[in-house]
Amino acid sequence: MGGKPGRKWGPLRSEYEELGELATVLRGVADGHGVTLRDLENRMPHGKTAISENLNGAKRPEWQFVVAFLRACAGGDRRGLSELERKVQPLWEAAGKGLARRAPPVTTTSDALVPADVRTWVAHLHETARILQVVTELQ
């Protein structure tokens, strides 16, 4: 966090688009309400580290965290809170479905051990499997 305390967010760490989008929207909610990380720490039952970890896009935060976060941003505005929940919940659910469709990222000790054409072929297989999963869900 640099610059004005509590105003700048660290870089997103998301490997998946849905997680990055959720984190970006949550950060935008805080920014839009003028709520800093310090404010969140004072208004939520979570410390600075937990808040930062839940907003960096590396993982999907628990729904209880999201609700506490939205409450901290909305203050006492119940209608505003309800509207925020209505907008954020589909993104949160999409992040969960997106993670369920994907296998954990494959890591190797060295990409040099796997020929480039094989890596490309495996990437295409993963994409095809993901598309088939989406088609199956739609049917």
Tab-separated table of N, CA and C in Angstrom:
chain	number	residue	atom	x	y	z
A	1	MET	N	0.840	-1.159	0.000
A	1	MET	CA	0.000	0.000	0.000
A	1	MET	C	0.896	1.236	0.000
A	2	GLY	N	0.856	1.986	-1.072
A	2	GLY	CA	1.653	3.190	-1.125
A	2	GLY	C	0.769	4.401	-1.206
A	3	GLY	N	1.365	5.584	-1.163
A	3	GLY	CA	0.593	6.815	-1.291
A	3	GLY	C	-0.218	7.082	-0.048
A	4	LYS	N	-1.389	7.649	-0.213
A	4	LYS	CA	-2.284	7.964	0.896
A	4	LYS	C	-2.643	6.672	1.625
A	5	PRO	N	-2.447	6.635	2.948
A	5	PRO	CA	-2.696	5.389	3.687
A	5	PRO	C	-4.097	4.838	3.438
A	6	GLY	N	-4.162	3.570	3.096
A	6	GLY	CA	-5.432	2.897	2.935
A	6	GLY	C	-6.121	3.133	1.607
A	7	ARG	N	-5.566	3.890	0.696
A	7	ARG	CA	-6.258	4.212	-0.548
A	7	ARG	C	-5.811	3.361	-1.731
A	8	LYS	N	-4.580	2.965	-1.777
A	8	LYS	CA	-4.088	2.195	-2.920
A	8	LYS	C	-4.141	0.708	-2.593
A	9	TRP	N	-4.645	-0.046	-3.539
A	9	TRP	CA	-4.706	-1.495	-3.379
A	9	TRP	C	-3.450	-2.104	-3.960
A	10	GLY	N	-3.037	-3.232	-3.418
A	10	GLY	CA	-1.917	-3.968	-3.984
A	10	GLY	C	-2.329	-4.595	-5.302
A	11	PRO	N	-1.389	-5.191	-6.011
A	11	PRO	CA	-1.725	-5.812	-7.297
A	11	PRO	C	-2.641	-7.025	-7.109
A	12	LEU	N	-3.481	-7.262	-8.117
A	12	LEU	CA	-4.327	-8.453	-8.098
A	12	LEU	C	-3.456	-9.678	-8.318
A	13	ARG	N	-3.792	-10.756	-7.662
A	13	ARG	CA	-3.017	-11.999	-7.777
A	13	ARG	C	-3.835	-13.125	-8.382
A	14	SER	N	-4.882	-12.794	-9.073
A	14	SER	CA	-5.805	-13.798	-9.561
A	14	SER	C	-5.252	-14.566	-10.754
A	15	GLU	N	-5.407	-15.885	-10.691
A	15	GLU	CA	-5.091	-16.742	-11.830
A	15	GLU	C	-6.319	-16.923	-12.704
A	16	TYR	N	-7.492	-16.588	-12.171
A	16	TYR	CA	-8.732	-16.814	-12.888
A	16	TYR	C	-9.508	-15.514	-13.042
A	17	GLU	N	-10.084	-15.343	-14.212
A	17	GLU	CA	-10.797	-14.119	-14.559
A	17	GLU	C	-11.902	-13.784	-13.562
A	18	GLU	N	-12.679	-14.779	-13.164
A	18	GLU	CA	-13.803	-14.533	-12.262
A	18	GLU	C	-13.346	-13.991	-10.907
A	19	LEU	N	-12.236	-14.523	-10.393
A	19	LEU	CA	-11.725	-14.039	-9.110
A	19	LEU	C	-11.215	-12.609	-9.233
A	20	GLY	N	-10.533	-12.333	-10.338
A	20	GLY	CA	-10.040	-10.978	-10.566
A	20	GLY	C	-11.175	-9.982	-10.699
A	21	GLU	N	-12.233	-10.383	-11.392
A	21	GLU	CA	-13.388	-9.499	-11.569
A	21	GLU	C	-14.071	-9.233	-10.231
A	22	LEU	N	-14.245	-10.274	-9.424
A	22	LEU	CA	-14.860	-10.103	-8.109
A	22	LEU	C	-14.029	-9.161	-7.251
A	23	ALA	N	-12.725	-9.379	-7.189
A	23	ALA	CA	-11.851	-8.525	-6.378
A	23	ALA	C	-11.881	-7.081	-6.875
A	24	THR	N	-11.893	-6.903	-8.191
A	24	THR	CA	-11.930	-5.554	-8.763
A	24	THR	C	-13.225	-4.839	-8.388
A	25	VAL	N	-14.337	-5.557	-8.463
A	25	VAL	CA	-15.629	-4.959	-8.110
A	25	VAL	C	-15.661	-4.606	-6.621
A	26	LEU	N	-15.197	-5.512	-5.764
A	26	LEU	CA	-15.196	-5.220	-4.330
A	26	LEU	C	-14.320	-4.009	-4.015
A	27	ARG	N	-13.164	-3.948	-4.626
A	27	ARG	CA	-12.291	-2.786	-4.429
A	27	ARG	C	-12.974	-1.516	-4.923
A	28	GLY	N	-13.676	-1.627	-6.039
A	28	GLY	CA	-14.401	-0.479	-6.582
A	28	GLY	C	-15.513	-0.013	-5.652
A	29	VAL	N	-16.169	-0.964	-4.981
A	29	VAL	CA	-17.208	-0.612	-4.006
A	29	VAL	C	-16.585	0.214	-2.882
A	30	ALA	N	-15.463	-0.256	-2.355
A	30	ALA	CA	-14.793	0.480	-1.278
A	30	ALA	C	-14.379	1.865	-1.752
A	31	ASP	N	-13.757	1.923	-2.919
A	31	ASP	CA	-13.318	3.214	-3.460
A	31	ASP	C	-14.505	4.143	-3.689
A	32	GLY	N	-15.588	3.597	-4.229
A	32	GLY	CA	-16.772	4.394	-4.509
A	32	GLY	C	-17.432	4.956	-3.263
A	33	HIS	N	-17.251	4.269	-2.146
A	33	HIS	CA	-17.818	4.735	-0.883
A	33	HIS	C	-16.779	5.497	-0.053
A	34	GLY	N	-15.584	5.682	-0.618
A	34	GLY	CA	-14.538	6.412	0.097
A	34	GLY	C	-14.026	5.679	1.328
A	35	VAL	N	-14.107	4.343	1.290
A	35	VAL	CA	-13.700	3.524	2.434
A	35	VAL	C	-12.276	3.024	2.197
A	36	THR	N	-11.410	3.277	3.170
A	36	THR	CA	-10.008	2.863	3.074
A	36	THR	C	-9.815	1.505	3.749
A	37	LEU	N	-8.661	0.926	3.542
A	37	LEU	CA	-8.327	-0.332	4.205
A	37	LEU	C	-8.373	-0.136	5.717
A	38	ARG	N	-7.898	0.998	6.194
A	38	ARG	CA	-7.945	1.294	7.629
A	38	ARG	C	-9.399	1.359	8.114
A	39	ASP	N	-10.277	1.983	7.314
A	39	ASP	CA	-11.699	2.029	7.671
A	39	ASP	C	-12.268	0.616	7.762
A	40	LEU	N	-11.943	-0.206	6.781
A	40	LEU	CA	-12.446	-1.586	6.770
A	40	LEU	C	-11.974	-2.329	8.007
A	41	GLU	N	-10.720	-2.137	8.363
A	41	GLU	CA	-10.159	-2.805	9.533
A	41	GLU	C	-10.920	-2.393	10.804
A	42	ASN	N	-11.321	-1.133	10.873
A	42	ASN	CA	-12.054	-0.641	12.042
A	42	ASN	C	-13.516	-1.066	12.045
A	43	ARG	N	-14.079	-1.335	10.872
A	43	ARG	CA	-15.510	-1.630	10.762
A	43	ARG	C	-15.831	-3.113	10.625
A	44	MET	N	-14.807	-3.922	10.393
A	44	MET	CA	-15.026	-5.353	10.158
A	44	MET	C	-14.360	-6.181	11.249
A	45	PRO	N	-14.828	-7.408	11.455
A	45	PRO	CA	-14.176	-8.289	12.429
A	45	PRO	C	-12.987	-9.024	11.812
A	46	HIS	N	-12.220	-8.316	10.980
A	46	HIS	CA	-11.055	-8.896	10.309
A	46	HIS	C	-9.911	-7.903	10.393
A	47	GLY	N	-8.708	-8.427	10.434
A	47	GLY	CA	-7.531	-7.578	10.441
A	47	GLY	C	-7.128	-7.168	9.028
A	48	LYS	N	-6.173	-6.269	8.961
A	48	LYS	CA	-5.684	-5.728	7.688
A	48	LYS	C	-5.208	-6.828	6.742
A	49	THR	N	-4.469	-7.790	7.272
A	49	THR	CA	-3.933	-8.863	6.423
A	49	THR	C	-5.057	-9.700	5.832
A	50	ALA	N	-6.018	-10.093	6.663
A	50	ALA	CA	-7.144	-10.908	6.172
A	50	ALA	C	-7.953	-10.150	5.131
A	51	ILE	N	-8.167	-8.859	5.361
A	51	ILE	CA	-8.922	-8.054	4.403
A	51	ILE	C	-8.167	-7.981	3.085
A	52	SER	N	-6.879	-7.682	3.152
A	52	SER	CA	-6.066	-7.599	1.929
A	52	SER	C	-6.053	-8.913	1.174
A	53	GLU	N	-5.898	-10.020	1.897
A	53	GLU	CA	-5.872	-11.345	1.255
A	53	GLU	C	-7.192	-11.663	0.569
A	54	ASN	N	-8.295	-11.236	1.170
A	54	ASN	CA	-9.608	-11.511	0.578
A	54	ASN	C	-9.930	-10.589	-0.587
A	55	LEU	N	-9.173	-9.516	-0.745
A	55	LEU	CA	-9.437	-8.568	-1.830
A	55	LEU	C	-8.337	-8.551	-2.884
A	56	ASN	N	-7.412	-9.509	-2.835
A	56	ASN	CA	-6.335	-9.501	-3.831
A	56	ASN	C	-6.614	-10.413	-5.020
A	57	GLY	N	-7.731	-11.139	-4.999
A	57	GLY	CA	-8.120	-11.960	-6.137
A	57	GLY	C	-7.480	-13.325	-6.195
A	58	ALA	N	-6.646	-13.669	-5.218
A	58	ALA	CA	-5.979	-14.974	-5.245
A	58	ALA	C	-6.927	-16.100	-4.842
A	59	LYS	N	-7.957	-15.755	-4.082
A	59	LYS	CA	-8.922	-16.773	-3.649
A	59	LYS	C	-10.301	-16.140	-3.591
A	60	ARG	N	-11.289	-16.990	-3.521
A	60	ARG	CA	-12.671	-16.523	-3.400
A	60	ARG	C	-12.977	-16.335	-1.917
A	61	PRO	N	-13.324	-15.110	-1.513
A	61	PRO	CA	-13.627	-14.903	-0.096
A	61	PRO	C	-14.913	-15.618	0.295
A	62	GLU	N	-15.023	-15.959	1.560
A	62	GLU	CA	-16.266	-16.537	2.080
A	62	GLU	C	-17.375	-15.500	1.947
A	63	TRP	N	-18.613	-15.958	1.769
A	63	TRP	CA	-19.731	-15.032	1.622
A	63	TRP	C	-19.892	-14.171	2.878
A	64	GLN	N	-19.625	-14.739	4.058
A	64	GLN	CA	-19.727	-13.971	5.298
A	64	GLN	C	-18.772	-12.777	5.273
A	65	PHE	N	-17.580	-12.979	4.713
A	65	PHE	CA	-16.624	-11.876	4.591
A	65	PHE	C	-17.193	-10.813	3.650
A	66	VAL	N	-17.740	-11.251	2.517
A	66	VAL	CA	-18.275	-10.310	1.532
A	66	VAL	C	-19.390	-9.473	2.153
A	67	VAL	N	-20.283	-10.103	2.905
A	67	VAL	CA	-21.377	-9.371	3.542
A	67	VAL	C	-20.826	-8.365	4.555
A	68	ALA	N	-19.867	-8.789	5.379
A	68	ALA	CA	-19.262	-7.870	6.352
A	68	ALA	C	-18.576	-6.713	5.632
A	69	PHE	N	-17.918	-7.009	4.526
A	69	PHE	CA	-17.247	-5.983	3.729
A	69	PHE	C	-18.271	-4.979	3.181
A	70	LEU	N	-19.353	-5.495	2.601
A	70	LEU	CA	-20.369	-4.616	2.031
A	70	LEU	C	-21.043	-3.772	3.111
A	71	ARG	N	-21.267	-4.367	4.288
A	71	ARG	CA	-21.828	-3.600	5.412
A	71	ARG	C	-20.885	-2.469	5.809
A	72	ALA	N	-19.598	-2.774	5.857
A	72	ALA	CA	-18.612	-1.756	6.227
A	72	ALA	C	-18.596	-0.621	5.209
A	73	CYS	N	-18.815	-0.946	3.956
A	73	CYS	CA	-18.822	0.080	2.906
A	73	CYS	C	-20.122	0.877	2.900
A	74	ALA	N	-21.239	0.207	3.115
A	74	ALA	CA	-22.545	0.857	3.031
A	74	ALA	C	-22.888	1.655	4.285
A	75	GLY	N	-22.186	1.379	5.372
A	75	GLY	CA	-22.531	2.060	6.619
A	75	GLY	C	-23.903	1.615	7.076
A	76	GLY	N	-24.738	2.546	7.447
A	76	GLY	CA	-26.079	2.206	7.922
A	76	GLY	C	-27.141	2.210	6.837
A	77	ASP	N	-26.735	2.366	5.585
A	77	ASP	CA	-27.686	2.437	4.467
A	77	ASP	C	-28.164	1.032	4.105
A	78	ARG	N	-29.322	0.631	4.657
A	78	ARG	CA	-29.829	-0.730	4.424
A	78	ARG	C	-30.200	-0.972	2.966
A	79	ARG	N	-30.813	0.001	2.344
A	79	ARG	CA	-31.184	-0.167	0.937
A	79	ARG	C	-29.919	-0.256	0.072
A	80	GLY	N	-28.941	0.577	0.385
A	80	GLY	CA	-27.666	0.523	-0.339
A	80	GLY	C	-26.985	-0.820	-0.169
A	81	LEU	N	-27.021	-1.357	1.053
A	81	LEU	CA	-26.442	-2.667	1.319
A	81	LEU	C	-27.145	-3.741	0.512
A	82	SER	N	-28.476	-3.698	0.492
A	82	SER	CA	-29.251	-4.678	-0.261
A	82	SER	C	-28.902	-4.615	-1.749
A	83	GLU	N	-28.768	-3.413	-2.273
A	83	GLU	CA	-28.411	-3.231	-3.687
A	83	GLU	C	-27.008	-3.774	-3.970
A	84	LEU	N	-26.058	-3.497	-3.074
A	84	LEU	CA	-24.694	-4.011	-3.248
A	84	LEU	C	-24.687	-5.530	-3.229
A	85	GLU	N	-25.408	-6.128	-2.291
A	85	GLU	CA	-25.467	-7.596	-2.229
A	85	GLU	C	-26.066	-8.168	-3.507
A	86	ARG	N	-27.115	-7.525	-4.016
A	86	ARG	CA	-27.771	-7.991	-5.240
A	86	ARG	C	-26.808	-7.950	-6.420
A	87	LYS	N	-25.932	-6.961	-6.459
A	87	LYS	CA	-24.989	-6.834	-7.570
A	87	LYS	C	-23.774	-7.737	-7.416
A	88	VAL	N	-23.319	-7.931	-6.193
A	88	VAL	CA	-22.079	-8.675	-5.964
A	88	VAL	C	-22.299	-10.187	-5.911
A	89	GLN	N	-23.449	-10.628	-5.405
A	89	GLN	CA	-23.664	-12.070	-5.241
A	89	GLN	C	-23.511	-12.862	-6.541
A	90	PRO	N	-24.045	-12.401	-7.681
A	90	PRO	CA	-23.832	-13.180	-8.912
A	90	PRO	C	-22.348	-13.296	-9.288
A	91	LEU	N	-21.576	-12.264	-9.037
A	91	LEU	CA	-20.133	-12.330	-9.314
A	91	LEU	C	-19.460	-13.331	-8.387
A	92	TRP	N	-19.866	-13.311	-7.123
A	92	TRP	CA	-19.304	-14.239	-6.145
A	92	TRP	C	-19.649	-15.683	-6.529
A	93	GLU	N	-20.899	-15.906	-6.938
A	93	GLU	CA	-21.315	-17.243	-7.358
A	93	GLU	C	-20.582	-17.680	-8.617
A	94	ALA	N	-20.410	-16.764	-9.568
A	94	ALA	CA	-19.685	-17.090	-10.806
A	94	ALA	C	-18.244	-17.471	-10.502
A	95	ALA	N	-17.648	-16.797	-9.532
A	95	ALA	CA	-16.266	-17.135	-9.155
A	95	ALA	C	-16.206	-18.558	-8.609
A	96	GLY	N	-17.204	-18.955	-7.846
A	96	GLY	CA	-17.235	-20.318	-7.318
A	96	GLY	C	-17.430	-21.354	-8.409
A	97	LYS	N	-18.319	-21.068	-9.347
A	97	LYS	CA	-18.558	-21.992	-10.456
A	97	LYS	C	-17.332	-22.072	-11.356
A	98	GLY	N	-16.689	-20.940	-11.573
A	98	GLY	CA	-15.487	-20.915	-12.404
A	98	GLY	C	-14.387	-21.766	-11.809
A	99	LEU	N	-14.222	-21.695	-10.492
A	99	LEU	CA	-13.196	-22.497	-9.829
A	99	LEU	C	-13.546	-23.975	-9.867
A	100	ALA	N	-14.831	-24.292	-9.746
A	100	ALA	CA	-15.249	-25.691	-9.756
A	100	ALA	C	-15.002	-26.341	-11.116
A	101	ARG	N	-15.055	-25.547	-12.191
A	101	ARG	CA	-14.859	-26.089	-13.539
A	101	ARG	C	-13.393	-26.350	-13.854
A	102	ARG	N	-12.526	-25.753	-13.102
A	102	ARG	CA	-11.102	-25.832	-13.436
A	102	ARG	C	-10.350	-26.734	-12.475
A	103	ALA	N	-9.409	-27.443	-13.042
A	103	ALA	CA	-8.486	-28.185	-12.199
A	103	ALA	C	-7.454	-27.186	-11.683
A	104	PRO	N	-6.825	-27.478	-10.558
A	104	PRO	CA	-5.773	-26.581	-10.088
A	104	PRO	C	-4.693	-26.425	-11.161
A	105	PRO	N	-4.056	-25.259	-11.227
A	105	PRO	CA	-3.015	-25.069	-12.231
A	105	PRO	C	-1.930	-26.125	-12.091
A	106	VAL	N	-1.474	-26.637	-13.219
A	106	VAL	CA	-0.425	-27.635	-13.225
A	106	VAL	C	0.909	-26.917	-13.160
A	107	THR	N	1.752	-27.357	-12.242
A	107	THR	CA	3.078	-26.761	-12.145
A	107	THR	C	4.108	-27.861	-12.331
A	108	THR	N	5.187	-27.497	-12.939
A	108	THR	CA	6.301	-28.426	-13.099
A	108	THR	C	7.546	-27.740	-12.573
A	109	THR	N	8.562	-28.528	-12.323
A	109	THR	CA	9.797	-27.928	-11.828
A	109	THR	C	10.470	-27.114	-12.915
A	110	SER	N	10.190	-27.448	-14.173
A	110	SER	CA	10.775	-26.689	-15.268
A	110	SER	C	9.937	-26.888	-16.522
A	111	ASP	N	9.534	-25.780	-17.138
A	111	ASP	CA	8.789	-25.881	-18.387
A	111	ASP	C	9.663	-26.473	-19.491
A	112	ALA	N	10.959	-26.429	-19.319
A	112	ALA	CA	11.865	-26.981	-20.323
A	112	ALA	C	11.702	-28.494	-20.431
A	113	LEU	N	11.142	-29.133	-19.390
A	113	LEU	CA	10.952	-30.577	-19.411
A	113	LEU	C	9.812	-30.988	-20.338
A	114	VAL	N	8.916	-30.041	-20.651
A	114	VAL	CA	7.772	-30.341	-21.500
A	114	VAL	C	7.918	-29.550	-22.794
A	115	PRO	N	7.943	-30.236	-23.929
A	115	PRO	CA	8.078	-29.531	-25.205
A	115	PRO	C	6.934	-28.546	-25.416
A	116	ALA	N	7.216	-27.448	-26.097
A	116	ALA	CA	6.238	-26.385	-26.313
A	116	ALA	C	4.983	-26.898	-27.000
A	117	ASP	N	5.140	-27.783	-28.010
A	117	ASP	CA	3.954	-28.270	-28.708
A	117	ASP	C	3.068	-29.114	-27.801
A	118	VAL	N	3.664	-29.824	-26.849
A	118	VAL	CA	2.883	-30.615	-25.900
A	118	VAL	C	2.149	-29.680	-24.935
A	119	ARG	N	2.821	-28.621	-24.461
A	119	ARG	CA	2.159	-27.646	-23.584
A	119	ARG	C	0.963	-27.017	-24.293
A	120	THR	N	1.136	-26.688	-25.572
A	120	THR	CA	0.056	-26.089	-26.350
A	120	THR	C	-1.099	-27.067	-26.484
A	121	TRP	N	-0.788	-28.316	-26.785
A	121	TRP	CA	-1.813	-29.354	-26.930
A	121	TRP	C	-2.582	-29.530	-25.623
A	122	VAL	N	-1.883	-29.571	-24.492
A	122	VAL	CA	-2.522	-29.723	-23.185
A	122	VAL	C	-3.410	-28.510	-22.890
A	123	ALA	N	-2.946	-27.311	-23.221
A	123	ALA	CA	-3.750	-26.101	-23.011
A	123	ALA	C	-5.037	-26.177	-23.826
A	124	HIS	N	-4.954	-26.660	-25.056
A	124	HIS	CA	-6.151	-26.808	-25.891
A	124	HIS	C	-7.105	-27.863	-25.310
A	125	LEU	N	-6.560	-28.940	-24.768
A	125	LEU	CA	-7.397	-29.954	-24.131
A	125	LEU	C	-8.130	-29.380	-22.921
A	126	HIS	N	-7.417	-28.597	-22.122
A	126	HIS	CA	-8.048	-27.968	-20.961
A	126	HIS	C	-9.174	-27.035	-21.396
A	127	GLU	N	-8.935	-26.244	-22.414
A	127	GLU	CA	-9.943	-25.302	-22.907
A	127	GLU	C	-11.155	-26.062	-23.463
A	128	THR	N	-10.898	-27.144	-24.204
A	128	THR	CA	-11.995	-27.951	-24.742
A	128	THR	C	-12.821	-28.568	-23.619
A	129	ALA	N	-12.151	-29.067	-22.598
A	129	ALA	CA	-12.865	-29.651	-21.456
A	129	ALA	C	-13.707	-28.592	-20.750
A	130	ARG	N	-13.167	-27.390	-20.613
A	130	ARG	CA	-13.906	-26.307	-19.971
A	130	ARG	C	-15.144	-25.947	-20.781
A	131	ILE	N	-15.002	-25.870	-22.098
A	131	ILE	CA	-16.132	-25.547	-22.975
A	131	ILE	C	-17.192	-26.643	-22.901
A	132	LEU	N	-16.764	-27.897	-22.904
A	132	LEU	CA	-17.710	-29.007	-22.792
A	132	LEU	C	-18.458	-28.960	-21.463
A	133	GLN	N	-17.764	-28.576	-20.401
A	133	GLN	CA	-18.408	-28.455	-19.089
A	133	GLN	C	-19.478	-27.374	-19.128
A	134	VAL	N	-19.182	-26.252	-19.752
A	134	VAL	CA	-20.159	-25.143	-19.863
A	134	VAL	C	-21.352	-25.591	-20.687
A	135	VAL	N	-21.106	-26.264	-21.803
A	135	VAL	CA	-22.204	-26.746	-22.657
A	135	VAL	C	-23.076	-27.722	-21.879
A	136	THR	N	-22.458	-28.623	-21.128
A	136	THR	CA	-23.203	-29.579	-20.317
A	136	THR	C	-24.072	-28.863	-19.294
A	137	GLU	N	-23.534	-27.833	-18.640
A	137	GLU	CA	-24.314	-27.073	-17.647
A	137	GLU	C	-25.482	-26.362	-18.323
A	138	LEU	N	-25.264	-25.849	-19.522
A	138	LEU	CA	-26.329	-25.138	-20.221
A	138	LEU	C	-27.441	-26.080	-20.675
A	139	GLN	N	-27.081	-27.304	-21.018
A	139	GLN	CA	-28.081	-28.264	-21.467
A	139	GLN	C	-28.907	-28.711	-20.300
